[in-house]
CSV table of C-alpha atoms in Angstrom, one decimal:
chain,number,residue,atom,x,y,z
G,565,MET,CA,173.0,22.3,80.1
G,566,ILE,CA,173.4,20.0,83.1
G,567,ARG,CA,173.7,23.0,85.4
G,568,PRO,CA,174.6,26.7,85.1
G,569,TYR,CA,177.6,28.6,86.2
G,570,VAL,CA,177.2,31.2,89.0
G,571,HIS,CA,178.3,34.8,88.4
G,572,ILE,CA,181.3,36.0,90.3
G,573,ASN,CA,182.4,39.5,91.2
G,574,SER,CA,185.4,40.3,89.0
G,575,ARG,CA,187.1,43.4,87.6
G,576,PHE,CA,187.1,41.6,84.2
G,577,HIS,CA,183.4,42.4,83.8
G,578,LYS,CA,184.2,46.1,83.5
G,579,ILE,CA,185.9,45.8,80.1
G,580,GLN,CA,182.5,45.7,78.6
G,581,SER,CA,182.0,49.3,79.8
G,582,PHE,CA,185.0,50.3,77.8
G,583,VAL,CA,183.5,48.7,74.7
G,584,ASN,CA,180.1,50.3,75.3
G,585,HIS,CA,181.6,53.8,75.7
G,586,LEU,CA,183.7,53.5,72.6
G,587,PHE,CA,180.9,52.4,70.3
G,588,LEU,CA,177.8,54.1,71.8
G,589,ASP,CA,179.4,57.4,72.8
G,590,VAL,CA,182.0,57.9,70.1
G,591,ILE,CA,182.0,55.6,67.0
G,592,PHE,CA,178.3,55.4,66.4
G,593,ARG,CA,177.9,59.2,67.2
G,594,ALA,CA,180.6,60.1,64.6
G,595,PRO,CA,178.4,62.3,62.4
G,596,TYR,CA,177.4,64.4,65.4
G,597,ILE,CA,181.1,65.0,66.6
G,598,GLY,CA,183.0,67.9,65.1
G,599,GLN,CA,186.2,66.0,64.4
G,600,ASP,CA,186.5,64.4,61.0
G,601,ILE,CA,189.1,61.9,62.1
G,602,PHE,CA,189.1,59.9,65.3
G,603,ASP,CA,191.3,61.2,68.0
G,604,ILE,CA,192.1,59.7,71.3
G,605,SER,CA,190.8,62.8,73.0
G,606,LEU,CA,187.3,61.7,72.1
G,607,VAL,CA,187.3,58.9,74.6
G,608,LEU,CA,187.2,59.2,78.4
G,609,PRO,CA,190.7,59.8,79.8
G,610,LYS,CA,190.6,56.5,81.8
G,611,TYR,CA,190.2,54.5,78.5
G,612,ALA,CA,192.8,56.3,76.4
G,613,PRO,CA,195.8,54.1,77.6
G,614,LEU,CA,193.9,51.0,76.7
G,615,ILE,CA,193.9,52.1,73.1
G,616,ASN,CA,197.3,53.9,73.0
G,617,GLU,CA,199.4,51.3,74.8
G,618,VAL,CA,198.7,48.3,72.7
G,619,ASN,CA,199.7,47.6,69.1
G,620,HIS,CA,197.8,50.1,67.0
G,621,GLU,CA,196.8,47.3,64.6
G,622,TYR,CA,194.7,45.8,67.4
G,623,LEU,CA,192.5,48.6,68.4
G,624,LEU,CA,193.4,52.1,67.2
G,625,ASN,CA,193.5,51.4,63.5
G,626,PRO,CA,190.1,49.6,63.3
G,627,ILE,CA,188.6,52.3,65.6
G,628,LYS,CA,189.8,55.0,63.2
G,629,GLU,CA,188.3,53.1,60.2
G,630,CYS,CA,185.0,52.5,62.0
G,631,TYR,CA,184.7,56.2,63.0
G,632,SER,CA,185.4,57.3,59.4
G,633,ILE,CA,182.8,55.0,57.9
G,634,CYS,CA,180.2,55.9,60.5
G,635,LYS,CA,180.6,59.6,59.5
G,636,THR,CA,178.8,58.7,56.3
G,637,LEU,CA,176.0,56.6,57.7
G,638,SER,CA,172.4,57.6,58.0
G,639,LYS,CA,170.7,58.2,61.4
G,640,GLU,CA,168.6,55.1,60.9
G,641,ASN,CA,171.6,52.9,60.3
G,642,LEU,CA,173.4,54.3,63.3
G,643,LYS,CA,170.4,53.8,65.5
G,644,ALA,CA,170.3,50.1,64.4
G,645,LEU,CA,173.9,49.7,65.2
G,646,LYS,CA,173.5,51.2,68.7
G,647,ARG,CA,170.5,48.9,69.3
G,648,GLY,CA,172.8,46.0,68.3
G,649,VAL,CA,175.3,46.9,71.0
G,650,HIS,CA,172.6,46.9,73.6
G,651,GLN,CA,170.7,43.8,72.5
G,652,ASN,CA,173.6,41.6,71.6
G,653,ASN,CA,174.9,41.9,75.2
G,654,LYS,CA,171.6,40.9,76.8
G,655,ILE,CA,172.6,37.2,76.6
G,656,ARG,CA,169.9,35.9,78.8
G,657,LEU,CA,167.1,37.6,76.8
G,658,LEU,CA,168.6,36.4,73.6
G,659,CYS,CA,168.7,32.8,74.9
G,660,ASN,CA,165.1,33.1,75.9
G,661,GLY,CA,164.1,34.4,72.4
G,662,ASP,CA,162.9,37.7,73.8
G,663,LEU,CA,165.2,39.9,71.7
G,664,ALA,CA,166.5,39.9,68.1
G,665,PRO,CA,170.3,40.2,67.8
G,666,ILE,CA,172.3,41.9,65.1
G,667,GLU,CA,174.7,39.8,63.2
G,668,TYR,CA,177.7,40.6,61.0
G,669,SER,CA,175.5,39.7,58.0
G,670,ASP,CA,173.2,42.5,59.0
G,671,ILE,CA,176.0,45.0,59.3
G,672,ASP,CA,177.3,43.9,55.9
G,673,ILE,CA,174.1,45.3,54.5
G,674,ILE,CA,174.7,48.6,56.1
G,675,SER,CA,178.4,48.7,55.2
G,676,SER,CA,180.6,45.7,54.5
G,677,PRO,CA,183.8,47.6,55.3
G,678,LEU,CA,182.4,48.6,58.7
G,679,SER,CA,181.5,45.0,59.4
G,680,THR,CA,185.0,43.9,58.6
G,681,GLN,CA,186.6,46.6,60.9
G,682,ILE,CA,184.3,45.8,63.8
G,683,LYS,CA,185.2,42.1,63.6
G,684,ILE,CA,188.9,43.0,63.5
G,685,PHE,CA,188.5,45.1,66.6
G,686,PHE,CA,186.6,42.5,68.6
G,687,ASP,CA,188.8,39.6,67.6
G,688,LYS,CA,192.0,41.6,68.4
G,689,LEU,CA,190.5,42.8,71.7
G,690,TYR,CA,189.9,39.3,72.9
G,691,ASP,CA,192.9,37.5,71.3
G,692,GLU,CA,195.6,40.1,71.9
G,693,ALA,CA,194.7,43.3,73.7
G,694,VAL,CA,193.3,41.8,77.0
G,695,ASN,CA,196.5,39.9,77.4
G,696,LYS,CA,198.6,43.1,77.5
G,697,ALA,CA,199.8,44.7,80.7
G,698,VAL,CA,197.7,47.9,80.3
G,699,PHE,CA,194.5,45.7,80.3
G,700,TYR,CA,195.3,43.1,83.0
G,701,HIS,CA,196.7,45.7,85.4
G,702,GLU,CA,193.3,47.4,85.2
G,703,TYR,CA,190.9,44.5,84.8
G,704,GLY,CA,192.8,41.3,85.8
G,705,LYS,CA,193.9,38.4,83.6
G,706,VAL,CA,191.6,36.2,81.6
G,707,ASP,CA,193.2,33.1,83.2
G,708,ASP,CA,192.5,34.4,86.7
G,709,TYR,CA,188.9,35.1,85.8
G,710,TYR,CA,188.5,31.6,84.4
G,711,LYS,CA,190.0,30.0,87.5
G,712,SER,CA,187.8,32.1,89.8
G,713,LEU,CA,184.7,31.1,87.8
G,714,VAL,CA,185.5,27.3,87.6
G,715,GLY,CA,186.9,27.0,91.1
G,716,LYS,CA,187.3,23.3,92.0
G,717,SER,CA,184.5,22.0,89.8
G,718,ARG,CA,186.0,19.7,87.2
G,719,THR,CA,182.8,18.6,85.4
G,720,CYS,CA,181.9,20.4,82.1
G,721,ARG,CA,178.6,22.2,82.7
G,722,CYS,CA,177.6,21.7,79.0
G,723,CYS,CA,177.9,18.0,78.6
G,724,GLY,CA,178.2,16.8,82.2
G,725,ILE,CA,180.5,13.9,81.4
G,726,ASN,CA,183.9,15.4,80.4
G,727,LYS,CA,186.3,17.4,82.4
G,728,VAL,CA,187.7,21.0,82.5
G,729,LEU,CA,190.9,22.2,84.1
G,730,ILE,CA,190.3,23.8,87.5
G,731,LYS,CA,192.1,26.5,89.5
G,732,PHE,CA,194.9,24.2,90.7
G,733,HIS,CA,196.1,23.6,87.1
G,734,SER,CA,198.7,25.9,85.6
G,735,LYS,CA,196.8,25.8,82.3
G,736,ARG,CA,193.1,26.3,81.6
G,737,SER,CA,190.4,24.9,79.4
G,738,ALA,CA,188.7,26.9,76.7
G,739,LEU,CA,186.5,29.9,77.4
G,740,ASP,CA,183.9,29.4,74.7
G,741,HIS,CA,182.1,32.3,73.1
G,742,TYR,CA,178.6,30.9,73.7
G,743,PHE,CA,177.4,33.3,71.0
G,744,PRO,CA,180.1,32.8,68.4
G,745,ARG,CA,182.3,35.7,67.4
G,746,ASN,CA,182.0,34.8,63.7
G,747,TYR,CA,178.2,35.6,63.9
G,748,PHE,CA,177.7,38.1,66.7
G,749,PRO,CA,179.5,41.5,67.1
G,750,PHE,CA,180.0,43.4,70.3
G,751,THR,CA,180.1,40.3,72.6
G,752,SER,CA,183.7,39.0,72.4
G,753,ILE,CA,184.5,40.2,75.9
G,754,ASN,CA,181.1,40.0,77.6
G,755,THR,CA,181.5,37.6,80.6
G,756,ASN,CA,177.9,36.5,80.2
G,757,ASN,CA,179.1,35.1,76.9
G,758,LEU,CA,182.3,33.4,78.0
G,759,LEU,CA,181.8,29.8,79.1
G,760,PRO,CA,184.4,27.4,80.5
G,761,ILE,CA,184.0,24.3,78.5
G,762,CYS,CA,185.6,20.9,77.8
G,763,ASP,CA,187.7,20.2,74.7
G,764,THR,CA,185.1,17.8,73.4
G,765,CYS,CA,182.3,20.3,73.5
G,766,ASN,CA,184.4,23.2,72.3
G,767,SER,CA,186.7,21.9,69.7
G,768,LYS,CA,184.9,18.7,68.4
G,769,TYR,CA,181.2,19.6,68.5
G,770,LYS,CA,180.1,23.2,69.0
G,771,LEU,CA,182.9,24.9,67.0
G,772,GLY,CA,181.3,28.0,65.4
G,773,GLU,CA,177.7,26.7,65.5
G,774,ASN,CA,175.2,29.5,65.7
G,775,THR,CA,173.7,29.4,69.2
G,776,ILE,CA,170.2,30.6,68.6
G,777,TYR,CA,169.6,29.9,64.9
G,778,GLU,CA,169.3,26.4,63.4
G,779,ILE,CA,170.9,26.8,60.0
G,780,ILE,CA,170.4,24.2,57.3
G,781,LYS,CA,172.7,24.4,54.2
G,782,ARG,CA,172.7,22.7,50.9
G,783,ASN,CA,175.7,23.0,48.6
G,784,SER,CA,177.1,25.7,51.0
G,785,ARG,CA,173.9,27.8,50.6
G,786,ILE,CA,171.6,28.5,53.5
G,787,ILE,CA,168.2,27.1,52.7
G,788,SER,CA,166.6,27.7,56.1
G,789,LYS,CA,167.4,29.6,59.3
G,790,THR,CA,165.1,29.1,62.3
G,791,ARG,CA,165.3,30.9,65.6
G,792,LYS,CA,165.6,28.6,68.6
G,793,ARG,CA,165.6,29.1,72.3
G,794,THR,CA,168.6,27.8,74.2
G,795,PHE,CA,169.8,27.4,77.8
G,796,TYR,CA,171.4,30.5,79.4
G,797,PRO,CA,174.8,29.5,80.9
G,798,PHE,CA,174.4,31.7,84.0
G,799,SER,CA,170.7,31.1,84.7
G,800,LYS,CA,169.4,32.0,88.1
G,801,ILE,CA,166.3,29.8,87.7
G,802,ASN,CA,165.8,27.9,91.0
G,803,PRO,CA,165.3,25.0,90.8
G,804,TYR,CA,167.3,24.7,87.6
G,805,PRO,CA,165.5,22.7,84.9
G,806,LYS,CA,166.1,19.0,85.4
G,807,ILE,CA,167.0,17.1,82.2
G,808,ASP,CA,166.1,13.4,82.4
G,809,VAL,CA,168.1,11.0,80.3
G,810,GLU,CA,166.2,7.9,79.1
G,811,ILE,CA,168.1,4.9,77.7
G,812,THR,CA,166.5,1.9,76.2
G,813,LEU,CA,168.3,-1.2,74.9
G,814,ASN,CA,167.5,-3.0,71.7
G,815,LYS,CA,169.3,-6.1,72.8
G,816,ALA,CA,170.6,-7.7,76.0
G,817,LEU,CA,173.7,-5.9,77.4
G,818,SER,CA,177.0,-7.3,76.2
G,819,GLU,CA,180.6,-6.1,76.0
G,820,ASP,CA,180.3,-5.4,72.3
G,821,MET,CA,177.4,-2.9,72.5
G,822,ILE,CA,177.4,-0.2,69.9
G,823,PRO,CA,175.3,3.0,69.9
G,824,ASN,CA,172.8,1.5,67.4
G,825,ASP,CA,172.0,-1.1,70.1
G,826,MET,CA,170.5,1.7,72.3
G,827,ASN,CA,168.0,4.5,72.0
G,828,ILE,CA,168.2,7.8,73.9
G,829,ASN,CA,165.7,10.4,74.9
G,830,LEU,CA,166.3,13.8,76.6
G,831,VAL,CA,163.3,15.0,78.6
G,832,SER,CA,162.8,18.4,80.3
G,833,ILE,CA,159.2,19.4,80.6
G,834,GLY,CA,158.7,23.0,79.4
G,835,TYR,CA,162.2,23.2,78.0
G,836,GLU,CA,161.9,21.0,75.0
G,837,GLU,CA,163.3,23.6,72.5
G,838,GLN,CA,166.2,24.4,74.8
G,839,VAL,CA,167.0,20.7,75.0
G,840,GLN,CA,167.0,20.4,71.3
G,841,SER,CA,169.4,23.3,71.0
G,842,TRP,CA,171.6,21.8,73.6
G,843,ASP,CA,171.8,18.6,71.7
G,844,ARG,CA,172.4,20.4,68.4
G,845,LEU,CA,175.2,22.5,69.8
G,846,PHE,CA,177.1,19.9,71.8
G,847,GLY,CA,176.2,16.5,70.2
G,848,ILE,CA,174.7,15.4,73.5
G,849,LYS,CA,172.9,12.3,72.4
G,850,GLU,CA,175.9,11.0,70.4
G,851,ASN,CA,178.2,11.7,73.3
G,852,TYR,CA,176.0,9.9,75.8
G,853,LEU,CA,175.4,6.9,73.7
G,854,ALA,CA,179.2,6.6,73.0
G,855,GLU,CA,179.8,6.8,76.8
G,856,CYS,CA,177.2,4.1,77.5
G,857,CYS,CA,179.0,1.8,75.0
G,858,SER,CA,182.4,2.5,76.5
G,859,GLU,CA,184.5,-0.2,78.2
G,860,GLU,CA,184.5,1.9,81.3
G,861,MET,CA,180.7,2.0,81.6
G,862,TYR,CA,180.5,-1.8,81.1
G,863,MET,CA,183.2,-2.3,83.8
G,864,TYR,CA,181.2,0.0,86.1
G,865,TYR,CA,178.1,-2.1,85.6
G,866,GLU,CA,180.0,-5.3,86.4
G,867,GLU,CA,182.3,-4.2,89.2
G,868,GLN,CA,180.0,-1.8,91.1
G,869,TYR,CA,176.4,-2.2,90.2
G,870,VAL,CA,176.3,-6.0,90.0
G,871,ALA,CA,178.5,-6.3,93.1
G,872,ASP,CA,176.2,-4.1,95.1
G,873,LEU,CA,173.1,-6.1,94.0
G,874,ASN,CA,174.8,-9.3,95.1
G,875,PHE,CA,175.3,-7.8,98.5
G,876,GLY,CA,171.6,-7.1,98.9
G,877,LYS,CA,171.1,-3.6,97.5
G,878,THR,CA,168.0,-3.3,95.3
G,879,HIS,CA,168.1,-1.6,91.9
G,880,ASN,CA,165.9,1.2,93.2
G,881,GLU,CA,168.1,1.8,96.2
G,882,TYR,CA,171.1,2.0,93.9
G,883,ILE,CA,169.4,4.5,91.6
G,884,GLU,CA,168.3,6.6,94.6
G,885,ALA,CA,171.9,6.8,95.7
G,886,LEU,CA,173.0,8.0,92.3
G,887,GLU,CA,170.2,10.6,92.1
G,888,ARG,CA,171.3,12.2,95.4
G,889,ASN,CA,174.4,13.4,93.6
G,890,ARG,CA,173.2,13.2,90.0
G,891,VAL,CA,175.5,15.8,88.5
G,892,GLY,CA,178.6,14.3,90.0
G,893,ASP,CA,180.7,11.6,88.3
G,894,MET,CA,178.2,11.2,85.5
G,895,ASN,CA,175.6,9.7,87.9
G,896,PHE,CA,172.6,11.0,85.9
G,897,LEU,CA,173.9,9.1,82.9
G,898,LYS,CA,174.9,6.0,84.9
G,899,ALA,CA,171.3,5.9,86.3
G,900,ALA,CA,169.8,6.1,82.8
G,901,PHE,CA,172.1,3.4,81.6
G,902,LEU,CA,171.3,1.1,84.6
G,903,ASN,CA,167.6,1.7,84.2
G,904,GLY,CA,167.9,0.8,80.5
G,905,ILE,CA,169.5,-2.5,81.5
G,906,ASN,CA,167.0,-3.2,84.2
G,907,ASN,CA,164.0,-2.4,82.0
G,908,TYR,CA,165.2,-4.4,79.0
G,909,VAL,CA,162.8,-7.2,78.2
């Protein structure tokens, strides 16, 4: 990632406490609770309205099914499920490769019906329930959380070249589930897993790509699944890892450049695996090469860079000016592009 988001104080974070209580204190303790069928009295009174006052198909029905199934599970399976709740929500440690997550495929082995009902619950929680009055009166609206997090910063933190909608727009861009809902249970409402992201990164490249496993398929069958470290979207590392983009040209610059006329390298010492995951998830190299071959980049070269050189500014002085604000206006990519032109022999 070009740069991380900074955590904000928000009531929206607290929905995760509701989720943790429901699964850790009730559903996954079902065999040790006297009641055979789930009853709303089993949850803390402050959480009861969240379940009762939305369509029962969203939360109550899958909760009842989960509770009933868990009544029959072994102590070892319930322990594994509880561990999954804890570990799946430690997003930073998962990104660093320090913990092993539980996936829906793992829950399928324990109980396929349970896996199905958990997925229904978390999908409906995010897609439907949090948009209902009983939730947003208590925790605020998803849109308000998004706008507070994005503020006035228009640049997508994932690719660094496309734009997201900011707090002054009446609409918002996507909140991507960094760890996709299709793979990872228990995280659909975790704010450490909700990332404002541009349409290109979200809907054209990442889609449902597994964040921490590189999966290779052949004829729809998985032939390899390799664990990979990835950047944490809310990292507090200071200074944040700098990613250098290196562009080299295979021919002299012209208006008809195509991506095959250039080579690209992404360099971040000590973070090579994270950079590879970043490229895999968001198609970074392809996006950067396409941008460098765009009409707008060629016009930028002719109208600004060449003009400044003609007025006496050196190449190094121009690059130094871009580097002073490297994350703004694609300056890191412009610098790489101009260095590629300047170094072409």
